Amino acid sequence: MAYQQNFRVWRGTDEGGDFVDYEVEVNEGEVVLDVVHRLQATEAPDLAVRWNCKAGKCGSCSAEINGRPRLLCMARMSTLPPETTVTITPMRTFPVIRDLVCDVSFNYEKAREVRAFVPPSDLEPGEYRMQQVDVERSQEFRKCIECFLCQNTCHVVRDHEENKAAFSGPRYLMRIAELDMHPLDAAEAEEGLDRKASAQDEHGLGYCNITKCCTEVCPENIKITDNALIPLKERVVDLKFDPMFIRRRKKR
Ligand code: SF4
Ligand code: F3S
Ligand code: FES
């Protein structure tokens, strides 16, 4: 059954803007993105929103609903009480291009700084062999849809613009953790790149104090903190301290 609900949508650019109130029709089974589309079709034809799949898979409709970072296309209207006003704002951590659309190029820059998988030089493609357990371990991280909700939520950059240069964020630290676990990655053997040291020294792993907010907002339910960041931190500690004797290792 259709009903009317109040929405408060942030309109503007990085230079400035304000909330605008709308009353919009909501139908059974709809998600917040449907409401945004109805707004575009009626009262606000110039409202900017980025979306593509409407199936929680392209990662482009990230925004904040009542202050909580979510995908607009996966936020069911039935979870938001009809008598309340629903606030929709763009992601807070990135510069706003217009209305609900952010400039997420910070994430692409960080992605480029992570050295890609280095194939072993003594094997031809087709000769790679891995244990199933190693495949499964990294499979979880490869579910990432690059929505950047985790990057948007982590307080290290959300509240501290100045940390952006030194901190790559949970999505890319998870990528390094995945490569560090990869039994065939030859970055160290071929190029002398220690992924653990790189995570700590170049990508700011030490800034993460395990608040787990990234994990909480991940629409793919990836256990970013427990399965990627904490194990990576533990391996970084092993670089410096001998776990058998709890003593500092000699400098290499
Ligand atoms: Fe989005 Fe999760 Fe990937 Fe982060 S790890 S970008 S929250 S899918
Ligand atoms: Fe940030 Fe996630 Fe660590 S929210 S502090 S990267 S556990
Ligand atoms: Fe693709 Fe929402 S539109 S994830």
CSV table of C-alpha atoms and ligand atoms in Angstrom, one decimal:
chain,number,residue,atom,x,y,z
A,1,MET,CA,0.0,0.0,0.0
A,2,ALA,CA,1.4,3.4,-0.9
A,3,TYR,CA,1.9,6.1,1.8
A,4,GLN,CA,3.6,9.5,2.0
A,5,GLN,CA,6.9,10.0,3.9
A,6,ASN,CA,9.1,12.9,4.7
A,7,PHE,CA,12.6,13.1,3.4
A,8,ARG,CA,15.4,15.5,4.1
A,9,VAL,CA,18.0,15.5,1.3
A,10,TRP,CA,21.3,17.3,1.2
A,11,ARG,CA,21.5,19.5,-1.9
A,12,GLY,CA,24.6,21.4,-3.0
A,13,THR,CA,28.3,21.1,-3.8
A,14,ASP,CA,31.6,21.1,-1.9
A,15,GLU,CA,31.3,24.9,-1.9
A,16,GLY,CA,28.1,24.9,0.1
A,17,GLY,CA,24.6,23.6,0.3
A,18,ASP,CA,21.7,22.8,2.6
A,19,PHE,CA,19.0,20.3,3.4
A,20,VAL,CA,15.8,20.4,1.4
A,21,ASP,CA,12.6,18.8,2.6
A,22,TYR,CA,10.4,16.7,0.4
A,23,GLU,CA,7.3,14.6,0.9
A,24,VAL,CA,7.4,11.6,-1.4
A,25,GLU,CA,5.2,8.6,-2.2
A,26,VAL,CA,6.5,5.2,-1.0
A,27,ASN,CA,5.2,1.9,-2.3
A,28,GLU,CA,5.5,-1.6,-0.8
A,29,GLY,CA,8.8,-3.3,-1.4
A,30,GLU,CA,10.7,-0.2,-2.4
A,31,VAL,CA,14.3,0.8,-1.4
A,32,VAL,CA,15.6,4.3,-0.8
A,33,LEU,CA,17.0,4.5,-4.3
A,34,ASP,CA,13.4,4.1,-5.6
A,35,VAL,CA,12.4,7.1,-3.6
A,36,VAL,CA,15.4,9.1,-4.9
A,37,HIS,CA,14.3,8.2,-8.5
A,38,ARG,CA,10.7,9.2,-7.8
A,39,LEU,CA,12.0,12.6,-6.5
A,40,GLN,CA,14.0,13.0,-9.7
A,41,ALA,CA,10.9,12.2,-11.7
A,42,THR,CA,8.7,14.7,-9.8
A,43,GLU,CA,9.9,17.5,-7.6
A,44,ALA,CA,13.7,17.5,-8.1
A,45,PRO,CA,14.7,16.6,-11.7
A,46,ASP,CA,18.2,18.0,-11.2
A,47,LEU,CA,18.9,15.9,-8.1
A,48,ALA,CA,22.3,14.2,-8.7
A,49,VAL,CA,22.8,10.6,-7.6
A,50,ARG,CA,25.2,7.9,-8.8
A,51,TRP,CA,23.9,4.4,-9.3
A,52,ASN,CA,24.1,1.6,-11.8
A,53,CYS,CA,23.0,-2.0,-10.9
A,54,LYS,CA,20.3,-1.5,-8.3
A,55,ALA,CA,21.3,-4.9,-7.0
A,56,GLY,CA,24.0,-4.2,-4.4
A,57,LYS,CA,26.8,-5.2,-6.8
A,58,CYS,CA,28.3,-2.2,-8.6
A,59,GLY,CA,29.1,-0.3,-5.4
A,60,SER,CA,28.2,3.1,-6.9
A,61,CYS,CA,25.1,4.2,-4.8
A,62,SER,CA,26.9,4.6,-1.5
A,63,ALA,CA,25.5,7.4,0.7
A,64,GLU,CA,24.4,8.0,4.3
A,65,ILE,CA,20.8,7.3,5.4
A,66,ASN,CA,19.9,8.8,8.8
A,67,GLY,CA,23.7,9.2,9.3
A,68,ARG,CA,24.5,5.5,8.6
A,69,PRO,CA,26.7,4.7,5.6
A,70,ARG,CA,24.7,2.4,3.3
A,71,LEU,CA,24.0,1.5,-0.3
A,72,LEU,CA,20.8,3.4,-1.4
A,73,CYS,CA,19.7,0.4,-3.4
A,74,MET,CA,19.9,-2.1,-0.5
A,75,ALA,CA,18.2,0.1,2.1
A,76,ARG,CA,14.6,-1.2,2.3
A,77,MET,CA,12.0,1.5,3.1
A,78,SER,CA,10.2,-1.1,5.3
A,79,THR,CA,13.1,-0.8,7.8
A,80,LEU,CA,12.5,3.0,8.2
A,81,PRO,CA,9.4,3.9,10.2
A,82,PRO,CA,6.9,5.8,8.0
A,83,GLU,CA,6.2,8.4,10.6
A,84,THR,CA,9.8,9.6,10.7
A,85,THR,CA,11.8,11.9,8.5
A,86,VAL,CA,14.5,10.1,6.5
A,87,THR,CA,17.7,12.0,6.0
A,88,ILE,CA,19.8,11.3,3.0
A,89,THR,CA,23.3,12.8,2.7
A,90,PRO,CA,26.4,12.1,0.6
A,91,MET,CA,29.4,10.2,2.0
A,92,ARG,CA,31.1,12.5,4.5
A,93,THR,CA,34.7,11.6,3.9
A,94,PHE,CA,35.0,12.5,0.2
A,95,PRO,CA,34.5,15.9,-1.5
A,96,VAL,CA,31.0,16.4,-2.9
A,97,ILE,CA,30.6,16.9,-6.6
A,98,ARG,CA,26.9,17.6,-6.4
A,99,ASP,CA,24.1,16.5,-4.1
A,100,LEU,CA,24.6,12.8,-3.3
A,101,VAL,CA,27.5,12.3,-5.7
A,102,CYS,CA,31.0,12.3,-4.2
A,103,ASP,CA,34.5,12.5,-5.8
A,104,VAL,CA,35.9,9.1,-4.7
A,105,SER,CA,39.3,9.5,-6.5
A,106,PHE,CA,41.1,9.2,-3.2
A,107,ASN,CA,40.4,5.5,-3.3
A,108,TYR,CA,41.6,5.1,-6.9
A,109,GLU,CA,44.9,6.9,-5.9
A,110,LYS,CA,45.3,4.5,-3.0
A,111,ALA,CA,44.5,1.5,-5.2
A,112,ARG,CA,47.3,2.5,-7.6
A,113,GLU,CA,49.8,2.6,-4.8
A,114,VAL,CA,49.3,-1.1,-4.0
A,115,ARG,CA,51.7,-3.2,-6.0
A,116,ALA,CA,49.7,-5.7,-7.9
A,117,PHE,CA,50.1,-9.5,-7.7
A,118,VAL,CA,53.6,-10.4,-8.9
A,119,PRO,CA,53.6,-13.8,-10.7
A,120,PRO,CA,56.4,-16.3,-10.0
A,121,SER,CA,58.9,-16.1,-12.8
A,122,ASP,CA,59.6,-19.9,-12.8
A,123,LEU,CA,56.0,-20.8,-13.6
A,124,GLU,CA,53.9,-20.3,-16.7
A,125,PRO,CA,50.3,-19.3,-16.5
A,126,GLY,CA,48.4,-22.6,-16.1
A,127,GLU,CA,51.1,-24.1,-13.9
A,128,TYR,CA,50.0,-22.2,-10.8
A,129,ARG,CA,48.9,-24.5,-8.0
A,130,MET,CA,47.4,-23.5,-4.6
A,131,GLN,CA,46.0,-25.3,-1.7
A,132,GLN,CA,42.2,-25.0,-1.5
A,133,VAL,CA,42.5,-23.5,2.0
A,134,ASP,CA,44.6,-20.6,0.6
A,135,VAL,CA,42.0,-20.0,-2.2
A,136,GLU,CA,39.2,-19.9,0.4
A,137,ARG,CA,41.1,-17.5,2.7
A,138,SER,CA,41.4,-14.8,0.1
A,139,GLN,CA,38.0,-15.5,-1.5
A,140,GLU,CA,36.2,-13.5,1.1
A,141,PHE,CA,38.2,-10.4,0.4
A,142,ARG,CA,37.5,-10.7,-3.3
A,143,LYS,CA,33.8,-10.2,-2.7
A,144,CYS,CA,34.5,-6.5,-2.3
A,145,ILE,CA,32.4,-4.4,-4.6
A,146,GLU,CA,34.5,-1.2,-4.1
A,147,CYS,CA,31.6,0.8,-2.6
A,148,PHE,CA,34.1,2.6,-0.4
A,149,LEU,CA,31.7,2.6,2.5
A,150,CYS,CA,34.4,1.2,4.7
A,151,GLN,CA,36.8,3.9,3.6
A,152,ASN,CA,34.1,6.5,4.3
A,153,THR,CA,33.4,5.2,7.8
A,154,CYS,CA,36.9,4.7,9.2
A,155,HIS,CA,37.4,7.5,11.7
A,156,VAL,CA,41.1,7.7,10.8
A,157,VAL,CA,40.2,9.7,7.7
A,158,ARG,CA,36.5,10.5,8.3
A,159,ASP,CA,37.4,12.9,11.1
A,160,HIS,CA,41.0,13.7,10.0
A,161,GLU,CA,41.5,14.9,6.5
A,162,GLU,CA,45.2,15.3,7.3
A,163,ASN,CA,45.6,11.5,7.6
A,164,LYS,CA,44.6,10.8,4.0
A,165,ALA,CA,48.1,11.1,2.7
A,166,ALA,CA,49.5,8.5,5.1
A,167,PHE,CA,46.5,6.0,5.5
A,168,SER,CA,45.3,3.9,2.6
A,169,GLY,CA,42.1,2.8,4.5
A,170,PRO,CA,40.6,-0.6,5.3
A,171,ARG,CA,39.8,-1.6,1.7
A,172,TYR,CA,43.4,-1.3,0.5
A,173,LEU,CA,45.0,-2.7,3.7
A,174,MET,CA,42.7,-5.7,3.2
A,175,ARG,CA,44.0,-5.9,-0.4
A,176,ILE,CA,47.6,-5.9,0.9
A,177,ALA,CA,46.7,-8.6,3.5
A,178,GLU,CA,45.2,-10.7,0.7
A,179,LEU,CA,48.4,-10.4,-1.4
A,180,ASP,CA,50.6,-11.1,1.7
A,181,MET,CA,48.6,-14.3,2.3
A,182,HIS,CA,48.9,-15.3,-1.4
A,183,PRO,CA,51.3,-18.3,-1.6
A,184,LEU,CA,52.2,-17.5,-5.2
A,185,ASP,CA,52.8,-13.8,-4.9
A,186,ALA,CA,56.5,-13.3,-5.7
A,187,ALA,CA,56.7,-9.6,-4.8
A,188,GLU,CA,59.4,-10.2,-2.2
A,189,ALA,CA,61.4,-12.8,-4.2
A,190,GLU,CA,61.3,-10.9,-7.4
A,191,GLU,CA,61.3,-7.3,-6.3
A,192,GLY,CA,62.3,-7.3,-2.7
A,193,LEU,CA,58.9,-5.9,-1.7
A,194,ASP,CA,57.9,-7.0,1.9
A,195,ARG,CA,54.2,-6.5,1.8
A,196,LYS,CA,54.0,-6.5,5.7
A,197,ALA,CA,56.6,-3.7,6.0
A,198,SER,CA,54.9,-1.8,3.1
A,199,ALA,CA,51.5,-2.1,4.9
A,200,GLN,CA,53.0,-0.6,8.0
A,201,ASP,CA,55.4,2.0,6.6
A,202,GLU,CA,53.8,3.1,3.4
A,203,HIS,CA,50.0,2.4,3.9
A,204,GLY,CA,49.6,3.4,7.5
A,205,LEU,CA,48.4,0.1,9.0
A,206,GLY,CA,49.5,1.5,12.4
A,207,TYR,CA,46.8,4.2,12.2
A,208,CYS,CA,44.1,1.4,12.5
A,209,ASN,CA,43.1,1.0,16.1
A,210,ILE,CA,40.7,-1.9,15.3
A,211,THR,CA,37.4,0.0,15.9
A,212,LYS,CA,35.8,-2.3,13.4
A,213,CYS,CA,33.4,0.4,12.0
A,214,CYS,CA,34.6,-0.6,8.5
A,215,THR,CA,33.4,-4.2,9.1
A,216,GLU,CA,30.1,-3.0,10.4
A,217,VAL,CA,29.1,-1.1,7.3
A,218,CYS,CA,30.5,-3.5,4.7
A,219,PRO,CA,27.5,-4.6,2.5
A,220,GLU,CA,29.3,-7.8,1.5
A,221,ASN,CA,29.7,-8.7,5.2
A,222,ILE,CA,33.5,-9.1,4.8
A,223,LYS,CA,35.2,-9.5,8.2
A,224,ILE,CA,37.7,-6.8,7.2
A,225,THR,CA,39.1,-6.3,10.7
A,226,ASP,CA,39.1,-9.8,12.0
A,227,ASN,CA,40.2,-11.7,8.9
A,228,ALA,CA,42.4,-9.1,7.2
A,229,LEU,CA,43.6,-6.3,9.4
A,230,ILE,CA,44.3,-8.0,12.7
A,231,PRO,CA,46.1,-11.0,11.1
A,232,LEU,CA,48.2,-8.5,9.1
A,233,LYS,CA,49.0,-6.5,12.2
A,234,GLU,CA,50.1,-9.8,13.9
A,235,ARG,CA,52.4,-10.6,11.1
A,236,VAL,CA,53.8,-7.1,11.2
A,237,VAL,CA,54.6,-7.6,14.9
A,238,ASP,CA,56.3,-10.9,14.0
A,239,LEU,CA,58.7,-8.9,11.8
A,240,LYS,CA,60.0,-7.0,14.8
A,241,PHE,CA,59.6,-9.5,17.7
A,242,ASP,CA,60.4,-13.2,17.8
A,243,PRO,CA,57.1,-14.8,18.9
A,244,MET,CA,58.9,-17.8,20.4
A,245,PHE,CA,60.9,-15.7,22.9
A,246,ILE,CA,59.1,-12.3,22.8
A,247,ARG,CA,62.3,-10.5,22.1
A,248,ARG,CA,63.1,-7.9,19.5
A,249,ARG,CA,64.5,-9.3,16.3
A,250,LYS,CA,67.9,-8.1,15.1
A,251,LYS,CA,67.6,-5.5,12.4
A,252,ARG,CA,67.7,-7.1,8.9
B,1,SF4,FE1,32.6,-1.8,0.3
B,1,SF4,FE2,33.1,-3.9,1.9
B,1,SF4,FE3,34.7,-3.5,-0.3
B,1,SF4,FE4,34.8,-1.8,1.8
B,1,SF4,S1,35.4,-4.0,1.8
B,1,SF4,S2,34.7,-1.2,-0.3
B,1,SF4,S3,32.7,-1.8,2.5
B,1,SF4,S4,32.5,-4.0,-0.2
B,2,F3S,FE1,39.4,2.0,10.7
B,2,F3S,FE2,38.4,-0.4,10.4
B,2,F3S,FE3,40.7,0.0,11.6
B,2,F3S,S1,37.3,1.4,10.9
B,2,F3S,S2,40.4,1.9,12.6
B,2,F3S,S3,40.3,0.4,9.5
B,2,F3S,S4,39.2,-1.5,12.1
B,3,FES,FE1,24.8,-0.8,-7.7
B,3,FES,FE2,23.6,0.2,-5.6
B,3,FES,S1,23.2,0.7,-7.6
B,3,FES,S2,25.2,-1.1,-5.6
